[in-house]
Coordinates of C-alpha atoms and ligand atoms in Angstrom, one line a residue:
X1 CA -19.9 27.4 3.0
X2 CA -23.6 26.0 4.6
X3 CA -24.0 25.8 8.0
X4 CA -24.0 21.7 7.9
X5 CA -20.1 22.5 6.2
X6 CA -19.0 24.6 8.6
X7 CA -20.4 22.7 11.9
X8 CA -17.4 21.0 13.7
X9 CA -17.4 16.9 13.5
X10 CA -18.5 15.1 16.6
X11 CA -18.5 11.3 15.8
X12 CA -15.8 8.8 14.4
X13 CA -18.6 8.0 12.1
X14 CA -19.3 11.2 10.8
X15 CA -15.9 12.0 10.0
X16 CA -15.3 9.0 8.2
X17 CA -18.5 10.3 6.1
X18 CA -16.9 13.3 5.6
X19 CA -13.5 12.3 4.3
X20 CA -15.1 9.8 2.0
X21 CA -17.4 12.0 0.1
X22 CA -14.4 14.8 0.0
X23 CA -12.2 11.9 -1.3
X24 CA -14.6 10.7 -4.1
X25 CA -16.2 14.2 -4.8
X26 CA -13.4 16.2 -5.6
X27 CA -12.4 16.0 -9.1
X28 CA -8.0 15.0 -10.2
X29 CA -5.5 16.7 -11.5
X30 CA -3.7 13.5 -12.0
X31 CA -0.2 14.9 -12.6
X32 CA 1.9 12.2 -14.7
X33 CA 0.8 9.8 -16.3
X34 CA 1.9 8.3 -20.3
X35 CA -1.8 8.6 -21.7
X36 CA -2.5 11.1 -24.7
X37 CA -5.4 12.5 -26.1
X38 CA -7.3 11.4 -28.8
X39 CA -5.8 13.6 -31.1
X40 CA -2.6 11.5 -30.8
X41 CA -4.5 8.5 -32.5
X42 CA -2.4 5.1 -31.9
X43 CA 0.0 6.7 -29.1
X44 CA -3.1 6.7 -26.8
X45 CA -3.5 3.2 -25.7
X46 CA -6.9 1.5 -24.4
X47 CA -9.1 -1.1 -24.3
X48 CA -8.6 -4.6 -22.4
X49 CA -5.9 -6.4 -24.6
X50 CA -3.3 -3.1 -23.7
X51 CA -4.6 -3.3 -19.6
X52 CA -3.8 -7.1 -19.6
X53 CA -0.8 -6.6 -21.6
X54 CA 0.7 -3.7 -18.9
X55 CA 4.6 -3.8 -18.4
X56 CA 4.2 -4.5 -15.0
X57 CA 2.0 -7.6 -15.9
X58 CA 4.9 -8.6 -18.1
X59 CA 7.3 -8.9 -15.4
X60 CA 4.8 -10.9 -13.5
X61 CA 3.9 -13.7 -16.4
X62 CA 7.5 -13.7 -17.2
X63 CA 8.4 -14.9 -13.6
X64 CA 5.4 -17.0 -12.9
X65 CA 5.3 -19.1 -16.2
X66 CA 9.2 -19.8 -17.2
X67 CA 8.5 -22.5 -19.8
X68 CA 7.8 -19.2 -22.1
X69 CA 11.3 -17.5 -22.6
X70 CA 11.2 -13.6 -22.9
X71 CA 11.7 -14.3 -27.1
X72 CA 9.0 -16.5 -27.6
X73 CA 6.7 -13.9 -25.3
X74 CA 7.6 -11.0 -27.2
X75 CA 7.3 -13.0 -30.9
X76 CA 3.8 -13.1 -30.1
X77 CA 1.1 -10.5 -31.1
X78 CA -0.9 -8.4 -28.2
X79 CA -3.8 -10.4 -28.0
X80 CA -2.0 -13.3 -27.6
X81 CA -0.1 -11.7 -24.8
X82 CA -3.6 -11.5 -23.7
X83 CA -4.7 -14.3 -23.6
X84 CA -1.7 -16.0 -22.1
X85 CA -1.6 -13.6 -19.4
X86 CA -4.8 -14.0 -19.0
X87 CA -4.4 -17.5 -18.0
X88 CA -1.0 -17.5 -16.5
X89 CA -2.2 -15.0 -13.9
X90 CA -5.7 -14.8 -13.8
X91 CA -7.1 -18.4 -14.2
X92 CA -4.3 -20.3 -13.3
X93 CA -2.7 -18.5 -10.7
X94 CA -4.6 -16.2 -7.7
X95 CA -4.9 -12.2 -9.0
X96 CA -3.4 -11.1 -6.2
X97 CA -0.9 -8.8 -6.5
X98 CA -1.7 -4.8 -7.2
X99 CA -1.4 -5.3 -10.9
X100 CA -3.7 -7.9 -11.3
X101 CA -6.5 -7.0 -8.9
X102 CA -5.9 -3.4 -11.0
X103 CA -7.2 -5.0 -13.7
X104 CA -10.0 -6.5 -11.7
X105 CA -11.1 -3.0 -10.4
X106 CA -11.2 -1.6 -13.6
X107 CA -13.1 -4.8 -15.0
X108 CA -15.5 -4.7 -12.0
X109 CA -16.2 -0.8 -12.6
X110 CA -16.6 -1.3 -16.5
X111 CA -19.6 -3.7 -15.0
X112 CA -18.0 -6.7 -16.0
X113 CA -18.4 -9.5 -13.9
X114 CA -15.0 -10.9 -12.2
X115 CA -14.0 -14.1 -13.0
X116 CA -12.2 -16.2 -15.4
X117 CA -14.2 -15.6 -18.3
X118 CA -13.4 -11.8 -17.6
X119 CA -10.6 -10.8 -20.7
X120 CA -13.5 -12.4 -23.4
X121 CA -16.4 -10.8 -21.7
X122 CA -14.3 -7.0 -21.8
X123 CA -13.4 -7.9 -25.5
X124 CA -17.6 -8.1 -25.9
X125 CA -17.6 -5.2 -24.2
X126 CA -15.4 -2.9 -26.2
X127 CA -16.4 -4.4 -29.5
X128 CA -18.7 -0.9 -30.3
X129 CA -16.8 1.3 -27.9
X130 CA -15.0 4.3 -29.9
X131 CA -12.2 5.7 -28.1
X132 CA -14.0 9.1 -27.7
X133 CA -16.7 7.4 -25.5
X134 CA -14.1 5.6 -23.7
X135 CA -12.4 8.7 -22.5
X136 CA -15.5 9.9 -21.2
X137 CA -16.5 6.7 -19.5
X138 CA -12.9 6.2 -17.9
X139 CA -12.4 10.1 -17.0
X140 CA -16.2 9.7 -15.3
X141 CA -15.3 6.6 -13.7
X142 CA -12.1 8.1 -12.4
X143 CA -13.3 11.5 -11.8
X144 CA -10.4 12.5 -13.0
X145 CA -10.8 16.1 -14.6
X146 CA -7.7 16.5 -15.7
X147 CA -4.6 14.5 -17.1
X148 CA -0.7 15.3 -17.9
X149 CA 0.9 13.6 -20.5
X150 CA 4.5 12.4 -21.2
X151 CA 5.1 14.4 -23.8
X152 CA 8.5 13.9 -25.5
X153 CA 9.4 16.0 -28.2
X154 CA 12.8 13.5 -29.7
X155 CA 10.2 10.8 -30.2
X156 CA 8.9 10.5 -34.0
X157 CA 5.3 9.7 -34.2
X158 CA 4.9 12.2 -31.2
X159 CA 6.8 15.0 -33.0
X160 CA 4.3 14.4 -36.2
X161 CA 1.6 14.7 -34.4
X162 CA 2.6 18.0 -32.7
X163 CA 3.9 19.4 -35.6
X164 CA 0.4 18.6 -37.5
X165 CA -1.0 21.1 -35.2
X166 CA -3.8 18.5 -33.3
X167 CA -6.9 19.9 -32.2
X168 CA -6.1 19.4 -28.0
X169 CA -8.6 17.9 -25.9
X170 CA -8.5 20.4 -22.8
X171 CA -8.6 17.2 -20.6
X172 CA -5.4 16.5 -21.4
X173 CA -2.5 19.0 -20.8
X174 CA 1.5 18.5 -22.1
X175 CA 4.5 18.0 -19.8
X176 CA 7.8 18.1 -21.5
X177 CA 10.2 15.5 -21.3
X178 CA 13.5 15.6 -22.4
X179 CA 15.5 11.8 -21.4
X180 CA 17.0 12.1 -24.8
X181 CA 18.4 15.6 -24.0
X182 CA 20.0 14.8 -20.4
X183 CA 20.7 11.0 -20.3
X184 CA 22.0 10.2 -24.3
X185 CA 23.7 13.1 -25.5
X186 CA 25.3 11.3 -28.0
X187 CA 22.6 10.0 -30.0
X188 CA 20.5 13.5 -28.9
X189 CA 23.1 15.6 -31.2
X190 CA 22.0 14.2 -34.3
X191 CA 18.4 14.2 -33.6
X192 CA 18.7 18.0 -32.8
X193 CA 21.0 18.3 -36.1
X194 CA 18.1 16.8 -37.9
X195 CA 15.2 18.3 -36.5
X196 CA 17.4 21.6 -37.5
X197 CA 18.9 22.8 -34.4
X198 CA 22.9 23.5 -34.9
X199 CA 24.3 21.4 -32.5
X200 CA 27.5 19.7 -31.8
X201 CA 28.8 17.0 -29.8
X202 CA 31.2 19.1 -27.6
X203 CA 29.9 22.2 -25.9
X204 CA 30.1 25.0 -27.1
X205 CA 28.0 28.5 -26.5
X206 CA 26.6 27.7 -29.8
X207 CA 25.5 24.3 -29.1
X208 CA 23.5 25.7 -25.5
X209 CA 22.1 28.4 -26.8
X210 CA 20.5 25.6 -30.0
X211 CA 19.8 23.7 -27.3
X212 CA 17.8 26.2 -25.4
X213 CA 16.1 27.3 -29.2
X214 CA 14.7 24.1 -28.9
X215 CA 13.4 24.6 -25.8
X216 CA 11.6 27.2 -26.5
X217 CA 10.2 26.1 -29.7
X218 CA 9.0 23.2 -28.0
X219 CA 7.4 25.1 -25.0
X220 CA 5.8 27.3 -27.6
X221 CA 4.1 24.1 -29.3
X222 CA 3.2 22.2 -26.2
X223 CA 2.4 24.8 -23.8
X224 CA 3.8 22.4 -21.2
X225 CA 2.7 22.7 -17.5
X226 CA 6.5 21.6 -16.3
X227 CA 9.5 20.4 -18.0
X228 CA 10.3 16.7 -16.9
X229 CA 13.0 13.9 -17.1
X230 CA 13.5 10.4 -15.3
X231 CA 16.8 9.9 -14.0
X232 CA 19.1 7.2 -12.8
X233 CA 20.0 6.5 -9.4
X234 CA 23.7 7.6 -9.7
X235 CA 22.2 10.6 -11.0
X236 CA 24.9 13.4 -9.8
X237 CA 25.1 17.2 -10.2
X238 CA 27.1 18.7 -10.3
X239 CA 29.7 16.0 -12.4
X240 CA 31.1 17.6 -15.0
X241 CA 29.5 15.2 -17.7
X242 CA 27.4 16.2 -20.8
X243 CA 24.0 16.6 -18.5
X244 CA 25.3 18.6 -16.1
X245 CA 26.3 21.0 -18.6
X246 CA 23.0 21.0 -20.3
X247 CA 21.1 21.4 -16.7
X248 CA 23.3 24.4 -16.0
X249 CA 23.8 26.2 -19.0
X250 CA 20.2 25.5 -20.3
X251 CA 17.7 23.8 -18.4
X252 CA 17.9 25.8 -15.6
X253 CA 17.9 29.2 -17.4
X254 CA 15.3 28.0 -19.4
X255 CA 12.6 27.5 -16.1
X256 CA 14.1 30.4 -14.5
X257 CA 13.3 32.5 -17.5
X258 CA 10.2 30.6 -18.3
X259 CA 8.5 30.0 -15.1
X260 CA 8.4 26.3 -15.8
X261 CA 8.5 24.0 -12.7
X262 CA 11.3 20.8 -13.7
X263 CA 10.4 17.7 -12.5
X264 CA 12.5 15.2 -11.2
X265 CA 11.8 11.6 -11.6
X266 CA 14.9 10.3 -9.7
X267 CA 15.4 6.5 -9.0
X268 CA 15.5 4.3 -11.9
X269 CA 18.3 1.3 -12.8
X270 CA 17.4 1.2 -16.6
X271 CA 17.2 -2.0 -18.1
X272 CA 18.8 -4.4 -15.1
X273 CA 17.3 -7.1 -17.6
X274 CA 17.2 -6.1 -21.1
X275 CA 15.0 -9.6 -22.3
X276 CA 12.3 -7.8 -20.2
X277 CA 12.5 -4.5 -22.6
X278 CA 9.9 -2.0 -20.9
X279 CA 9.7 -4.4 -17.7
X280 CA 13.3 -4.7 -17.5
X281 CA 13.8 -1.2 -15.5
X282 CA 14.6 -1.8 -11.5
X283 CA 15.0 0.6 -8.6
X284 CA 18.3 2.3 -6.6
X285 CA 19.0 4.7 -4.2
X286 CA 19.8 7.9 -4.9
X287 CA 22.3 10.3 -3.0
X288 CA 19.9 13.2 -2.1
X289 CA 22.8 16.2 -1.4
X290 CA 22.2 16.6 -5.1
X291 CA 18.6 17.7 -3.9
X292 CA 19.8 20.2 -1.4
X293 CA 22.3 21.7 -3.7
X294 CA 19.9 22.1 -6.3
X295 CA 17.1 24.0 -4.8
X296 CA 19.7 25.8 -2.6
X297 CA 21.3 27.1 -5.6
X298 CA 18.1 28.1 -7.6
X299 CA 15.8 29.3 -5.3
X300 CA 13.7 30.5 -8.2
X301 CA 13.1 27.4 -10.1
X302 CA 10.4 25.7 -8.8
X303 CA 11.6 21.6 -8.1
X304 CA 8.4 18.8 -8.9
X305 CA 10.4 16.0 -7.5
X306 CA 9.4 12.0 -6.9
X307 CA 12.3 9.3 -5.9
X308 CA 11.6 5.5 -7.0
X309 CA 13.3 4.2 -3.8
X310 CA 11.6 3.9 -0.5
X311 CA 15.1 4.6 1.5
X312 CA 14.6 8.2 -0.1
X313 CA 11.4 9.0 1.1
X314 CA 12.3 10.5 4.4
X315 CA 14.8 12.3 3.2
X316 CA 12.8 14.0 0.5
X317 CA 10.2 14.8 2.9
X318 CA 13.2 16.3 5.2
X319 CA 14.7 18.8 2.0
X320 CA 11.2 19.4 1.6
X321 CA 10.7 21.4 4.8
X322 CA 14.0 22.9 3.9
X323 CA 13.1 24.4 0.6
X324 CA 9.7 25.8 -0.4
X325 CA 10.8 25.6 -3.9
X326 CA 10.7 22.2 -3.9
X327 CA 6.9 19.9 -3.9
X328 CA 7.4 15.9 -3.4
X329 CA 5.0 14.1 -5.6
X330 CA 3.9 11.1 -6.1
X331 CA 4.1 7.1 -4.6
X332 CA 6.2 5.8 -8.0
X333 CA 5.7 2.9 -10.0
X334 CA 7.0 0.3 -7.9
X335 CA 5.9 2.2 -5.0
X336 CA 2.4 2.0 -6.1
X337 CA 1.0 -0.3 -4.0
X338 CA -1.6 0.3 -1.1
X339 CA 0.8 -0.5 1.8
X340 CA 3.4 2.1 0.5
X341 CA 1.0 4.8 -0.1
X342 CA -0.6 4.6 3.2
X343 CA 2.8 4.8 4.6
X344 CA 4.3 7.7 2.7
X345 CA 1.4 9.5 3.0
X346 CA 1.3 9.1 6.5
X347 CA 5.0 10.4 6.7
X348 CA 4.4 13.4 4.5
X349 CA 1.4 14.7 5.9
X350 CA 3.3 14.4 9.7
X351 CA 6.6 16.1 8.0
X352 CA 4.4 18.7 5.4
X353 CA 1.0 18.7 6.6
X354 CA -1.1 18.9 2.8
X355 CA 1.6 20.8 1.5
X356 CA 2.7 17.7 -1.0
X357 CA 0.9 16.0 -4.2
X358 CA 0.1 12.7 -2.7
X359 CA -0.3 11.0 -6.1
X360 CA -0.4 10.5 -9.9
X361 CA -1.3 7.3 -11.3
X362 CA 1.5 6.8 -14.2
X363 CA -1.0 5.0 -16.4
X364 CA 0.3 3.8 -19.8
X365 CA -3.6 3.0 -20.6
X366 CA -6.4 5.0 -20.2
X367 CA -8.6 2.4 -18.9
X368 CA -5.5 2.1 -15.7
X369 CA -7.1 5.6 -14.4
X370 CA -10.2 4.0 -13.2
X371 CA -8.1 1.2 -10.7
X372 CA -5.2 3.3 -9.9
X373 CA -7.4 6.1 -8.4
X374 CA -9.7 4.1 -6.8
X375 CA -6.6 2.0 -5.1
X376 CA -5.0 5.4 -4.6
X377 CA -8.1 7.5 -3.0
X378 CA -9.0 4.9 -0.7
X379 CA -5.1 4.6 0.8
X380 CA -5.4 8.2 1.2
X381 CA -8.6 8.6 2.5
X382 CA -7.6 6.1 5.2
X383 CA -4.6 8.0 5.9
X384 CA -6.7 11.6 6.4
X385 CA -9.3 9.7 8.8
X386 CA -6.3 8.7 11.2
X387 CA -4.8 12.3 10.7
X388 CA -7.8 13.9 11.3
X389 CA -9.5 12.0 14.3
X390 CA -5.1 12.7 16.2
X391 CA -6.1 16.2 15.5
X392 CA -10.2 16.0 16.7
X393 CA -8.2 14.6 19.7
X394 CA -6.7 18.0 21.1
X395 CA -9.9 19.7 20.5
X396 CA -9.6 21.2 17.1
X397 CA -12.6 22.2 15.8
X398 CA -13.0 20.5 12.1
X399 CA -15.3 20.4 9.6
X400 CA -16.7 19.3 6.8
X401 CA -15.9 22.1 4.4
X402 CA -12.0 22.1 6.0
X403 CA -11.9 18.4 4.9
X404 CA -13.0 19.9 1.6
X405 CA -10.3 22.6 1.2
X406 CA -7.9 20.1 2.6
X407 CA -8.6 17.4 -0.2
X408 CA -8.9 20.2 -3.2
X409 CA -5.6 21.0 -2.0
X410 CA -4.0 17.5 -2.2
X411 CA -5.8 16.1 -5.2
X412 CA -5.0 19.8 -7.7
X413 CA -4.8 22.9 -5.8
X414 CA -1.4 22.1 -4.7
X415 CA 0.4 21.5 -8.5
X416 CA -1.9 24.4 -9.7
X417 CA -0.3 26.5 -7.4
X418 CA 3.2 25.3 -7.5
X419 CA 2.7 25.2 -11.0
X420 CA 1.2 28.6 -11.7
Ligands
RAT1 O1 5.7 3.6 -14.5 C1 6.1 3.3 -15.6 O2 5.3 2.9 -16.4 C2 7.6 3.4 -15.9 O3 7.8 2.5 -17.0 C3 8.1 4.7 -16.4 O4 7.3 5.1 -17.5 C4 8.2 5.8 -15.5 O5 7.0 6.1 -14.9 C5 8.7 7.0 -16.3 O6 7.9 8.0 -16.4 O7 9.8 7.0 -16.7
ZN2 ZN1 6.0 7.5 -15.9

């Protein structure tokens, strides 16, 4: 540490300083997100037709222009979804909502200009951009150093890829997700059967001990820094029903064994309006004994866990301080916005102190990774100033090089260490 680090802060200005730099210096280990590496050819999406064209957009065009039915939306090809987002909610309507002024950020940094000839000034743009140099720009931009993929073994063009043996850009590390495995048993047994796994449709200790084969083998190809799946909000365990079974006879052995943290994406309503396809998803509550139950029951499997609803944010904060297997992360999808962040992140750092991951940006485009952590580090950054000036306030003597270790914490030293 130099002596101007480890000086204590005097002024509200110099603080603010501090926590800034820390905040924008200190590179991400952004922890979920559905972006791939350019090994993964098409599956990696990019580029300014894909950011206009974003699921949550979707939803918003779909509501604000109703003279274009969901069929006649998704008939069309993705530059025409462009374009007619474009003007739905850029040029006709004001950009206001976190999705759109996403896209603006990302525009704005990019160093295209704003405005309503934005979408055909970033097509100039990325006419001689190869994806290669857009990684580096957006992981620059970003400063992100570090990015987890959604990484789901059931799906086919993924599986090819792994199974080609891709040359792995070490920006870009595997999470293993297994939705087919826990939430559609039925049409998971033949996908098993055919990828060569002996399976069958009632359980047997053949059929777990397939089931954890392919685990394994999967783990072995991906070298996955946790296992992962999203679940419903009537997600119970335990309940007797085909994921249940698979949790306890081999998920659970599998991380215990393994040292694999599973994370818990817990929250979603699937499909509340199918016309909407990847929009259509919604939010519920989820009854959160099943938390306490599972990290009481398996102290040494390590819980990642994020909950879609905002009811269930105090209590995860609450089973948090209960169980030290168990790290909260995230503000999720519909609770990315800047007025939820600052408010869960307030609440977890007065329940946890820094002992949380305060964000991953889900982005299903790479070029997302530039707005989302620039919306995301300035809600926290806010939140760490307020935090920090209540604690200047008793007499604590801070610094500038705690402010450091405390960001490194939140923004990657936290999963590494959870994570191993
Ligand atoms: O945030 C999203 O884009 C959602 O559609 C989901 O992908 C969600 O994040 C998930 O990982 O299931
Ligand atoms: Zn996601």
């Amino acid at each position: 540490m130099t002596n101007a680090e480890a000086r204590p802060i005097r002024t509200a200005k110099a603080l603010s300083d501090s926590v800034d730099r820390a905040v924008a210096e200190t590179p991400i280990i952004d922890m979920h997100t559905h972006l791939y590496a350019p090994a993964f050819g098409s599956l990696l999406l990019w580029g300014v037709d894909e950011l206009v064209t974003y699921h949550y957009l979707i939803a918003e065009v779909l509501r604000t222009d109703r003279s274009v039915s969901p069929g006649e939306f998704w008939a069309m090809t993705t530059p025409q979804r462009a374009d007619h987002i474009w003007r739905v909610l850029f040029v006709e309507n004001e950009p206001i909502s976190e999705a759109r002024r996403g896209v603006l950020t990302t525009l704005k940094q990019l160093g295209i200009a704003p405005g309503p000839n934005g979408l055909a000034e970033a097509r100039e743009y990325f006419r001689d951009v190869t994806v290669e140099q857009h990684v580096d720009t957006v992981l620059r931009l970003s400063n992100v150093s570090s990015a987890v993929m959604t990484n789901d073994p059931f799906d086919d063009a993924e599986r090819a890829v792994w199974l080609s043996g891709p040359e792995m850009d070490p920006r870009f590390r595997a999470a293993m997700r297994i939705d087919p495995l826990l939430n559609a048993w039925d049409t998971a047994v033949p996908k098993l059967k055919a990828m060569g796994y002996g399976v069958s449709p009632v359980f047997t200790q053949a059929t777990y001990d397939e089931v954890r084969r392919f685990l394994d083998d999967w783990a072995d190809r991906m070298d996955p820094l946790y296992l992962a799946v999203s679940l419903p909000s009537d997600f119970a365990y335990p309940a007797g029903d085909a994921r249940s079974r698979i949790i306890a006879n081999c998920v659970l052995p599998f991380c215990r064994e393994r040292g694999l943290p599973f994370a818990l994406m817990v929250g979603v309503k699937r499909l509340v309006n199918p016309d909407l396809r990847l929009a259509g998803d919604s939010v519920g509550k989820w009854d959160m004994n099943v938390l306490d139950r599972l990290c009481a029951e398996n102290p040494e499997v390590r819980f990642l866990v994020t909950v879609l609803a905002r009811e269930n944010q105090h209590e995860l904060c609450v089973t948090a301080r209960k169980f030290p297997n168990l790290l909260p992360f995230g503000c999720w999808w519909f609770l990315n916005n800047p007025s939820l962040i600052l408010e869960m992140t307030r609440m977890r750092v007065e329940l946890l102190g820094f002992s949380f991951v305060p964000q991953h940006s889900d982005a299903r485009i790479l070029d997302q990774l530039v707005y989302k952590w620039e919306h995301s580090r300035a809600a926290i950054a806010t939140v760490l100033k307020e935090k920090y000036a209540d604690l200047m306030a008793t007499g604590w003597p801070l610094t500038d090089g705690d402010i450091r270790r405390d960001v490194e914490q939140l923004l990657g030293g936290n999963l590494r260490a959870f994570a191993g």
